[in-house]
PDB file of C-alpha atoms in Angstrom:
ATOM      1  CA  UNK A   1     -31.750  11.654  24.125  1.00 74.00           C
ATOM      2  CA  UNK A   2     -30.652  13.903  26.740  1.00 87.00           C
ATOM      3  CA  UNK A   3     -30.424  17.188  26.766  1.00 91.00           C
ATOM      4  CA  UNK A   4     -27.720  20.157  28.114  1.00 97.00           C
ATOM      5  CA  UNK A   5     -28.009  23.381  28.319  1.00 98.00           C
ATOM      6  CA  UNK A   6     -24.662  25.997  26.991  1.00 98.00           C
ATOM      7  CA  UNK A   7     -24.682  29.129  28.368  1.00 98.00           C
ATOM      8  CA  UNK A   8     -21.350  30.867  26.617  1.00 97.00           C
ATOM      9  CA  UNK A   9     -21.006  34.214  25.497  1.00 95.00           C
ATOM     10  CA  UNK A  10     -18.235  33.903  23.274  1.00 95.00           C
ATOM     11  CA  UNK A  11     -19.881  32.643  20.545  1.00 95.00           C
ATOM     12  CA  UNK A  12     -16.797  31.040  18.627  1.00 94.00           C
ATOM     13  CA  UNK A  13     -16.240  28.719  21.373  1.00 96.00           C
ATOM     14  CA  UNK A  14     -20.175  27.950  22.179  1.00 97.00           C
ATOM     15  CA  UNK A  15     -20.378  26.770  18.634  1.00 94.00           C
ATOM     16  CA  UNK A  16     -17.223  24.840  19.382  1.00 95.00           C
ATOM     17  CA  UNK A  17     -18.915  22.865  22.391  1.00 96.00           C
ATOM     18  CA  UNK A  18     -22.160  22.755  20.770  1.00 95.00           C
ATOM     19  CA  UNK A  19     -21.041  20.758  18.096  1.00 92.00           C
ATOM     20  CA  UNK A  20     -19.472  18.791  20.319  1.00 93.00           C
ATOM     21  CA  UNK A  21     -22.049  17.825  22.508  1.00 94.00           C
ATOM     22  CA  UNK A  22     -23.986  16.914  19.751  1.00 90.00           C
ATOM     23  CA  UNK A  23     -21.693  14.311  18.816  1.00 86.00           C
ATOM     24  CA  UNK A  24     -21.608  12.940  22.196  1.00 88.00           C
ATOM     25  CA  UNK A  25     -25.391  12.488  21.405  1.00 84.00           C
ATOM     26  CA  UNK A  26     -27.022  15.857  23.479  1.00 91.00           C
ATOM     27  CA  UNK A  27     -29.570  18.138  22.261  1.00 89.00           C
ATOM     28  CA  UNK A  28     -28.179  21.232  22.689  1.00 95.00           C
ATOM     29  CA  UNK A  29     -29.591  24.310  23.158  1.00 96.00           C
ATOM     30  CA  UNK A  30     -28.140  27.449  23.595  1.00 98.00           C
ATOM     31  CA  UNK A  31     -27.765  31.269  24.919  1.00 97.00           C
ATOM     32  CA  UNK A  32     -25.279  33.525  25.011  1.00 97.00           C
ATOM     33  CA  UNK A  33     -26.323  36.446  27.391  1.00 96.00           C
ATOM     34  CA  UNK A  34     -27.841  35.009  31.444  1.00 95.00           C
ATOM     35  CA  UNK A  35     -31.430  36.819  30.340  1.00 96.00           C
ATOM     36  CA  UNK A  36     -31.639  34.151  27.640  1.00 96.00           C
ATOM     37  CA  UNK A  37     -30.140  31.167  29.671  1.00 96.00           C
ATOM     38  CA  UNK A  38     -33.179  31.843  32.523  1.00 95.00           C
ATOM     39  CA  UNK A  39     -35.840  31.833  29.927  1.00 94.00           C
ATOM     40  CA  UNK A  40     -34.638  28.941  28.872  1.00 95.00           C
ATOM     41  CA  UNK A  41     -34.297  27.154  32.285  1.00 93.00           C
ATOM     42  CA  UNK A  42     -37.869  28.361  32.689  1.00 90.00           C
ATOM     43  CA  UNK A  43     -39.046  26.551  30.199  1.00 88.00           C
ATOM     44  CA  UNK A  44     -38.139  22.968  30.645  1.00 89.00           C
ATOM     45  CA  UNK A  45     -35.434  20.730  32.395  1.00 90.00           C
ATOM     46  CA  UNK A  46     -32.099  20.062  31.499  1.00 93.00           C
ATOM     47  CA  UNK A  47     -29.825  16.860  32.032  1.00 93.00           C
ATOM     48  CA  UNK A  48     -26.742  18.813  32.091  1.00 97.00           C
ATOM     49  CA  UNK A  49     -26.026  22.387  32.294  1.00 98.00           C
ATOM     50  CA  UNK A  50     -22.916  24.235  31.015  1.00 98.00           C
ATOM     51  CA  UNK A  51     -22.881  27.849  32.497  1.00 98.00           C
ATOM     52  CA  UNK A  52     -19.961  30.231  31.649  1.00 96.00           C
ATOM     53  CA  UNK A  53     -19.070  32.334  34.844  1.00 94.00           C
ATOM     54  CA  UNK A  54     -18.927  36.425  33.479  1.00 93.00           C
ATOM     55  CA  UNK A  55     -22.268  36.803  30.647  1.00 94.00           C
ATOM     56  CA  UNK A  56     -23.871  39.753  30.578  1.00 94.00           C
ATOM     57  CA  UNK A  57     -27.190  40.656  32.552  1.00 93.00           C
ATOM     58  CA  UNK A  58     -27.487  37.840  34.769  1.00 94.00           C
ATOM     59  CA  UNK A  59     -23.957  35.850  35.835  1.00 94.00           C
ATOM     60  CA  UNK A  60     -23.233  32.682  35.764  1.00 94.00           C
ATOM     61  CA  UNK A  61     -23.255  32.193  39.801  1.00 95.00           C
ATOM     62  CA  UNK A  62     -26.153  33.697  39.655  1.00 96.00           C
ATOM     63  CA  UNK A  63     -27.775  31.270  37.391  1.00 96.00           C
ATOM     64  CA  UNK A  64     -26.723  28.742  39.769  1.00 96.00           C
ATOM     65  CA  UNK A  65     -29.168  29.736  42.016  1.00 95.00           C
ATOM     66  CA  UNK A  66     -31.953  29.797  39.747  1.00 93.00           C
ATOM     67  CA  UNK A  67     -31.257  26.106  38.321  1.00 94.00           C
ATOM     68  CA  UNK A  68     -30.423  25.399  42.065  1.00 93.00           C
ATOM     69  CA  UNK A  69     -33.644  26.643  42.934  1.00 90.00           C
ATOM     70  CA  UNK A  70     -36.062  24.559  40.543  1.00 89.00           C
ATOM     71  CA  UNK A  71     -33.160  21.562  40.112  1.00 89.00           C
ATOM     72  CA  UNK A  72     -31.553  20.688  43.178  1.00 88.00           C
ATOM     73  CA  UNK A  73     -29.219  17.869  42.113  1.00 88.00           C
ATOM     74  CA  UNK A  74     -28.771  18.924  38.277  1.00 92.00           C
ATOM     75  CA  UNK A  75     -25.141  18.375  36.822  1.00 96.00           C
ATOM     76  CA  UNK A  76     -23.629  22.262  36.222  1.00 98.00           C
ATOM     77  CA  UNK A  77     -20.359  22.912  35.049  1.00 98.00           C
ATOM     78  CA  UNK A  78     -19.060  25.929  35.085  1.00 97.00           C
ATOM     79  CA  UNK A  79     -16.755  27.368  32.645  1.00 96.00           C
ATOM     80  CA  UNK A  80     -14.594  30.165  33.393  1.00 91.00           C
ATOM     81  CA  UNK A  81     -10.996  32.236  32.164  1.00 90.00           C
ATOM     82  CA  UNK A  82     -11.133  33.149  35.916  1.00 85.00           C
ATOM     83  CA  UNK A  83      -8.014  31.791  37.919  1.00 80.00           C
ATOM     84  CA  UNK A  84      -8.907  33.446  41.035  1.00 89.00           C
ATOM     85  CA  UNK A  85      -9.593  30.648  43.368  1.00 93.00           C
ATOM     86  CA  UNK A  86     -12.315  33.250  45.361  1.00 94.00           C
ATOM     87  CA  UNK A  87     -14.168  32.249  42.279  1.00 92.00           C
ATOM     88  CA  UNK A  88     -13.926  29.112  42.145  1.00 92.00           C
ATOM     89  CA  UNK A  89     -14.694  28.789  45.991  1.00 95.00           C
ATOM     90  CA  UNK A  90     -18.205  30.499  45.419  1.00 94.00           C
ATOM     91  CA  UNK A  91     -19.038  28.579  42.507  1.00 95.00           C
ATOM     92  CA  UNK A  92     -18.780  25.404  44.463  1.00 95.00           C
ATOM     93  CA  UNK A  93     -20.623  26.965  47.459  1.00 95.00           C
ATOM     94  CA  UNK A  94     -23.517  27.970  45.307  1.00 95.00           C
ATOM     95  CA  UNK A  95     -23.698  24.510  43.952  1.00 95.00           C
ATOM     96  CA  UNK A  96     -21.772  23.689  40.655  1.00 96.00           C
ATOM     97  CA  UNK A  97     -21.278  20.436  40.005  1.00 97.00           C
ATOM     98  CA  UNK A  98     -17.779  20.800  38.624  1.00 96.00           C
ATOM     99  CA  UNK A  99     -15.413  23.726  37.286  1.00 94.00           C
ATOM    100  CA  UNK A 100     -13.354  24.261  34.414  1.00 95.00           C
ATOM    101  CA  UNK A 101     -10.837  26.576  33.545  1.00 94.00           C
ATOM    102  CA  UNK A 102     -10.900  28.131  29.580  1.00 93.00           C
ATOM    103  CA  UNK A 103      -8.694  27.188  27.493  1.00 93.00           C
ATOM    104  CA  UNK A 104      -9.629  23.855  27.729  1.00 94.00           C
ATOM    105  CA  UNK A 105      -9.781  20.600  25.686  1.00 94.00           C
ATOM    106  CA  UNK A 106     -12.869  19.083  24.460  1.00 95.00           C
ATOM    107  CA  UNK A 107     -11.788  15.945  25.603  1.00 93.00           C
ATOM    108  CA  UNK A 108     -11.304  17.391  29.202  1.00 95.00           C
ATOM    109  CA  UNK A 109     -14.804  18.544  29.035  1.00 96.00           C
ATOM    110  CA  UNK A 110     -15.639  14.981  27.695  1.00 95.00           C
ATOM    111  CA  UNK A 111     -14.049  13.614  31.036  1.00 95.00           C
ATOM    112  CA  UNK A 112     -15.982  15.502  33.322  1.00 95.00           C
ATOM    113  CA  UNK A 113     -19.282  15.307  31.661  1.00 96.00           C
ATOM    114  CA  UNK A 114     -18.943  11.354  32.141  1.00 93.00           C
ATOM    115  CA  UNK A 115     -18.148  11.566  35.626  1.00 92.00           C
ATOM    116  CA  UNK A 116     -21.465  13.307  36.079  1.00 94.00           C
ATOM    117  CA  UNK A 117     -23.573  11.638  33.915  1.00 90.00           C
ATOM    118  CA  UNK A 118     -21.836   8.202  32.314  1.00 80.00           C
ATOM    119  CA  UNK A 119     -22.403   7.751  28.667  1.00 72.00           C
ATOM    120  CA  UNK A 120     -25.333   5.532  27.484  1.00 65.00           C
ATOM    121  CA  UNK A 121     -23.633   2.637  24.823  1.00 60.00           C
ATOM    122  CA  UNK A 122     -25.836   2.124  22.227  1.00 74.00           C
ATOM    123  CA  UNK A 123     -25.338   1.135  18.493  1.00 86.00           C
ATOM    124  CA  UNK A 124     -26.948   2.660  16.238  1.00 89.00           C
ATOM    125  CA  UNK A 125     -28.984   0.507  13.364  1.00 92.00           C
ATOM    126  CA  UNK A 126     -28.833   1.935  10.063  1.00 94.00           C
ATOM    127  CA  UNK A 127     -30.630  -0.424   8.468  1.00 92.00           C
ATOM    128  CA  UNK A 128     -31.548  -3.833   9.368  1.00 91.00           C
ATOM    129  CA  UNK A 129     -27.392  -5.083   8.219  1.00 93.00           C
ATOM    130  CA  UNK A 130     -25.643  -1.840   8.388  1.00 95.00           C
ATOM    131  CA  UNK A 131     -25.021  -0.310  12.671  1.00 95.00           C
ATOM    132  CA  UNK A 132     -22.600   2.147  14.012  1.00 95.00           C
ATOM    133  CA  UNK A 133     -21.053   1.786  17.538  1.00 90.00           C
ATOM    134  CA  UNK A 134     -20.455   5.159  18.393  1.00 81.00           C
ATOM    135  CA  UNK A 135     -18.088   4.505  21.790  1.00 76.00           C
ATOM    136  CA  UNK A 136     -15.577   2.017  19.213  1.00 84.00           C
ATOM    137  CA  UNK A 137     -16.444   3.921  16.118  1.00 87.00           C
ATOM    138  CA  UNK A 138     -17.058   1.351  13.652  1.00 94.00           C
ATOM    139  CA  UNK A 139     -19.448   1.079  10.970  1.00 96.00           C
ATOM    140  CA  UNK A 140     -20.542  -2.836  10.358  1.00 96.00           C
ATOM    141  CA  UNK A 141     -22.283  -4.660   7.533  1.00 94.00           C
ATOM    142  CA  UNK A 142     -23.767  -7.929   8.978  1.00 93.00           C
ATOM    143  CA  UNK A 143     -20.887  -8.069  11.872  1.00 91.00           C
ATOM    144  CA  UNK A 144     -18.465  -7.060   9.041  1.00 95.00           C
ATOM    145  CA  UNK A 145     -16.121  -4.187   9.770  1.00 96.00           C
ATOM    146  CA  UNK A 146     -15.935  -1.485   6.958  1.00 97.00           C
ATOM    147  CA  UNK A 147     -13.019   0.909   7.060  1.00 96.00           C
ATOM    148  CA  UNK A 148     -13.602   4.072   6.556  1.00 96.00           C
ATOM    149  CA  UNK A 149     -10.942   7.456   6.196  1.00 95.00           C
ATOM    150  CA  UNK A 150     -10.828   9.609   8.884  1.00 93.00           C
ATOM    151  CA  UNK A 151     -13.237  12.500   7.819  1.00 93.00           C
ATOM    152  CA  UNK A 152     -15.949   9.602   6.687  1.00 95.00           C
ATOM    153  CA  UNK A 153     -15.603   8.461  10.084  1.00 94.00           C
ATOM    154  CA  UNK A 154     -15.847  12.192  12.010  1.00 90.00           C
ATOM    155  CA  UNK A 155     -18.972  12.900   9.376  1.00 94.00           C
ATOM    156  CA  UNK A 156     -20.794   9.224  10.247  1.00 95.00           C
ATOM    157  CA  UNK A 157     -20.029   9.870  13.932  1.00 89.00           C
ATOM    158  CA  UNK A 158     -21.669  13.234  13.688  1.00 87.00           C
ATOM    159  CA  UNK A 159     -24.634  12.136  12.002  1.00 91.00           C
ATOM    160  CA  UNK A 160     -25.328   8.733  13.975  1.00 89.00           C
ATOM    161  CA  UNK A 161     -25.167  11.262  16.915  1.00 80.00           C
ATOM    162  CA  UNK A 162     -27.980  13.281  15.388  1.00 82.00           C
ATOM    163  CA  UNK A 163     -29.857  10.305  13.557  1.00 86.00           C
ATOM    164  CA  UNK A 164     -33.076  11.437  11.892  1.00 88.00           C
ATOM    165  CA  UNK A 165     -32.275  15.247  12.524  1.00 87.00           C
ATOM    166  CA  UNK A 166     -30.873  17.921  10.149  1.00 88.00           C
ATOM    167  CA  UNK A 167     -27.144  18.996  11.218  1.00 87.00           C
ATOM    168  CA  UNK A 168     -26.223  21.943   8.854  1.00 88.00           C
ATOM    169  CA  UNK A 169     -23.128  22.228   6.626  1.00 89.00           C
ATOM    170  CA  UNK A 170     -21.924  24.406   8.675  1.00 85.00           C
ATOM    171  CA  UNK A 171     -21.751  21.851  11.719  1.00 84.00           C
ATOM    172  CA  UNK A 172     -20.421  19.137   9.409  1.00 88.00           C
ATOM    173  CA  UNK A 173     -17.651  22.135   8.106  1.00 86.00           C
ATOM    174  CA  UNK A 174     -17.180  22.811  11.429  1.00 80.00           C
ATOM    175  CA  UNK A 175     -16.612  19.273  12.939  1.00 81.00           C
ATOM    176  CA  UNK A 176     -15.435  17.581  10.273  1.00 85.00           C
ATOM    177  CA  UNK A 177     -12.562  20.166   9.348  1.00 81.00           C
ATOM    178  CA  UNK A 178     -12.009  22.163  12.164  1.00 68.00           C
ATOM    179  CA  UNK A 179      -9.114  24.830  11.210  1.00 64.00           C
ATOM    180  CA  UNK A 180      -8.289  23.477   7.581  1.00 68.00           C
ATOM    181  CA  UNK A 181      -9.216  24.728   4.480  1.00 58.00           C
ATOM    182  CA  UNK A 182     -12.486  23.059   3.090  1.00 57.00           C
ATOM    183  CA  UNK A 183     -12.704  24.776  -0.369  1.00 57.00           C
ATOM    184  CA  UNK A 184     -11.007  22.164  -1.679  1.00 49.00           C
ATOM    185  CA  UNK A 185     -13.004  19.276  -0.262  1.00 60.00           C
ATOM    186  CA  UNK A 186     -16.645  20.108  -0.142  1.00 88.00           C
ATOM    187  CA  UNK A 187     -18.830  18.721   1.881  1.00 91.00           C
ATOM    188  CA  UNK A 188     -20.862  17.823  -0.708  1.00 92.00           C
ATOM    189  CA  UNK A 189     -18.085  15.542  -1.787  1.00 93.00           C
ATOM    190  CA  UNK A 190     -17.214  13.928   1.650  1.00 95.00           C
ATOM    191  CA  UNK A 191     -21.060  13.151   1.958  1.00 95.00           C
ATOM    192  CA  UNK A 192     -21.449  11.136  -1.672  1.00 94.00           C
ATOM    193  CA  UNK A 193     -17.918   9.623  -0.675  1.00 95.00           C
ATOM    194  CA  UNK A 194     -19.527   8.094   2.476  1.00 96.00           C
ATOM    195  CA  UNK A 195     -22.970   7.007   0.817  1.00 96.00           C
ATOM    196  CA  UNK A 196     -20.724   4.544  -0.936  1.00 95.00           C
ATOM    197  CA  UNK A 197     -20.346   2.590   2.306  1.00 96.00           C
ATOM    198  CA  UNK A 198     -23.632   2.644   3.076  1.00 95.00           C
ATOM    199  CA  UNK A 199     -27.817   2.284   1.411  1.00 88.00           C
ATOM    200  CA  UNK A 200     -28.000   4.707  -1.454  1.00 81.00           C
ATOM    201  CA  UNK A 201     -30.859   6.714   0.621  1.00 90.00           C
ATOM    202  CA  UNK A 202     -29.115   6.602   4.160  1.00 95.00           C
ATOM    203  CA  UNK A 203     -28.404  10.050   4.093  1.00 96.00           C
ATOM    204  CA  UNK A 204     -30.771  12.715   3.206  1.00 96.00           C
ATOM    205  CA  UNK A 205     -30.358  15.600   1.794  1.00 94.00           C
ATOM    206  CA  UNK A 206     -31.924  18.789   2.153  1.00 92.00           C
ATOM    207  CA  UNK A 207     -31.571  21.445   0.231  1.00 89.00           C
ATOM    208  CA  UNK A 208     -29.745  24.585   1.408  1.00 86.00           C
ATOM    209  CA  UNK A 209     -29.753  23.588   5.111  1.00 89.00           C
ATOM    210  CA  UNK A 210     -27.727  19.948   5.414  1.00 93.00           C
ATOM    211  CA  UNK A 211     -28.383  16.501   6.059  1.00 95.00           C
ATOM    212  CA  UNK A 212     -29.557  13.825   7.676  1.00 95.00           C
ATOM    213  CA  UNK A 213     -28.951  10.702   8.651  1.00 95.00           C
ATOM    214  CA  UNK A 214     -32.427   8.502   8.143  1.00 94.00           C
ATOM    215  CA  UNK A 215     -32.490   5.356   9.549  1.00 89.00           C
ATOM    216  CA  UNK A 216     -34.912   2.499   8.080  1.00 80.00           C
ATOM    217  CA  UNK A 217     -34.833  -0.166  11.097  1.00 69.00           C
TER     218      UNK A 217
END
């Protein structure tokens, strides 16, 4: 699995990415001040790096140098609300991969983290009959197509993307129903719904944090 690195101080919007990176199959960690972000560099190699440009203590040019320094041909991205192109200029001249300008959509961001590093295909077994193909999102019993509704689908494509790890009900509140209301449809609910398409003990859960996605292949 590979691994990126999100460097954002607003924290609404690093939860946001996070979330979404996961799905696109990343380990993600995370910091929100530069202070943070270097520790973290220090500690171990990153396949893609996500720096915003203005975080407090150390910038996000200046972390450029630092991964630059250890990780000469890393992917960065930098993201920025800056739309002063002398910004921009030294970003590139200090060695970001690519830049993007806030607000931005996730799909966007999708776009340009493929053109760096290309997705790797791969469907994921369930059990020995059931698979997921996460780039045509469809869940399969022996070959079979099962249709599922559309927040089954967002839930299975957030947990194949994390198989065997916890994601939190917060992250499944978070992906799943974005903006809308959710007291209404727990996730609770959504989960049991979805365990009806697939082996009774498929998805795990555990207790007070979230669930998981165990596959028996």
């Amino acid at each position: 699995m590979r691994k990126a690195l999100l460097v954002e101080d607003d924290i609404r919007l690093q939860k946001s990415i996070a979330t979404f990176l996961s799905l696109l199959g990343y380990e993600v960690a995370t910091a929100s001040d530069g202070e943070k972000a270097f520790d973290l560099i220090l500690l171990q190699p990153y396949d893609l790096y996500l720096l915003d440009v203005n975080l407090p203590h150390i910038d996000g040019l200046d972390l450029i140098d630092r991964v630059r320094s250890f990780y000469p041909s890393a992917p960065i991205i930098m993201l920025t609300a800056s739309l002063e192109i002398a910004t921009l200029e030294k970003a590139y001249t200090r060695g970001c991969s690519e830049y993007i300008k806030k607000p931005f959509n996730l799909k966007e961001l999708q776009i340009r983290i493929e053109r760096l590093l290309p997705p790797q295909p791969k469907t994921i077994a369930i059990t020995p009959t059931l698979a997921f193909d996460p780039q045509t999102r469809t869940l399969t019993h022996e070959g079979t197509p099962i249709a599922l509704r559309p927040k089954e689908l967002r839930l299975l494509s957030l947990l194949c993307a994390n198989a065997n790890r916890l994601v939190s009900t917060s992250t499944i509140e978070s992906y799943v129903w974005e903006d809308e209301i959710r007291d209404a449809y727990p996730v609770r609910q959504l989960v049991n719904q979805l365990r009806e398409h697939l082996t009774s003990d498929a998805i795990e859960t555990v207790h007070g944090n979230g669930y998981k996605l165990v596959c028996r292949c």
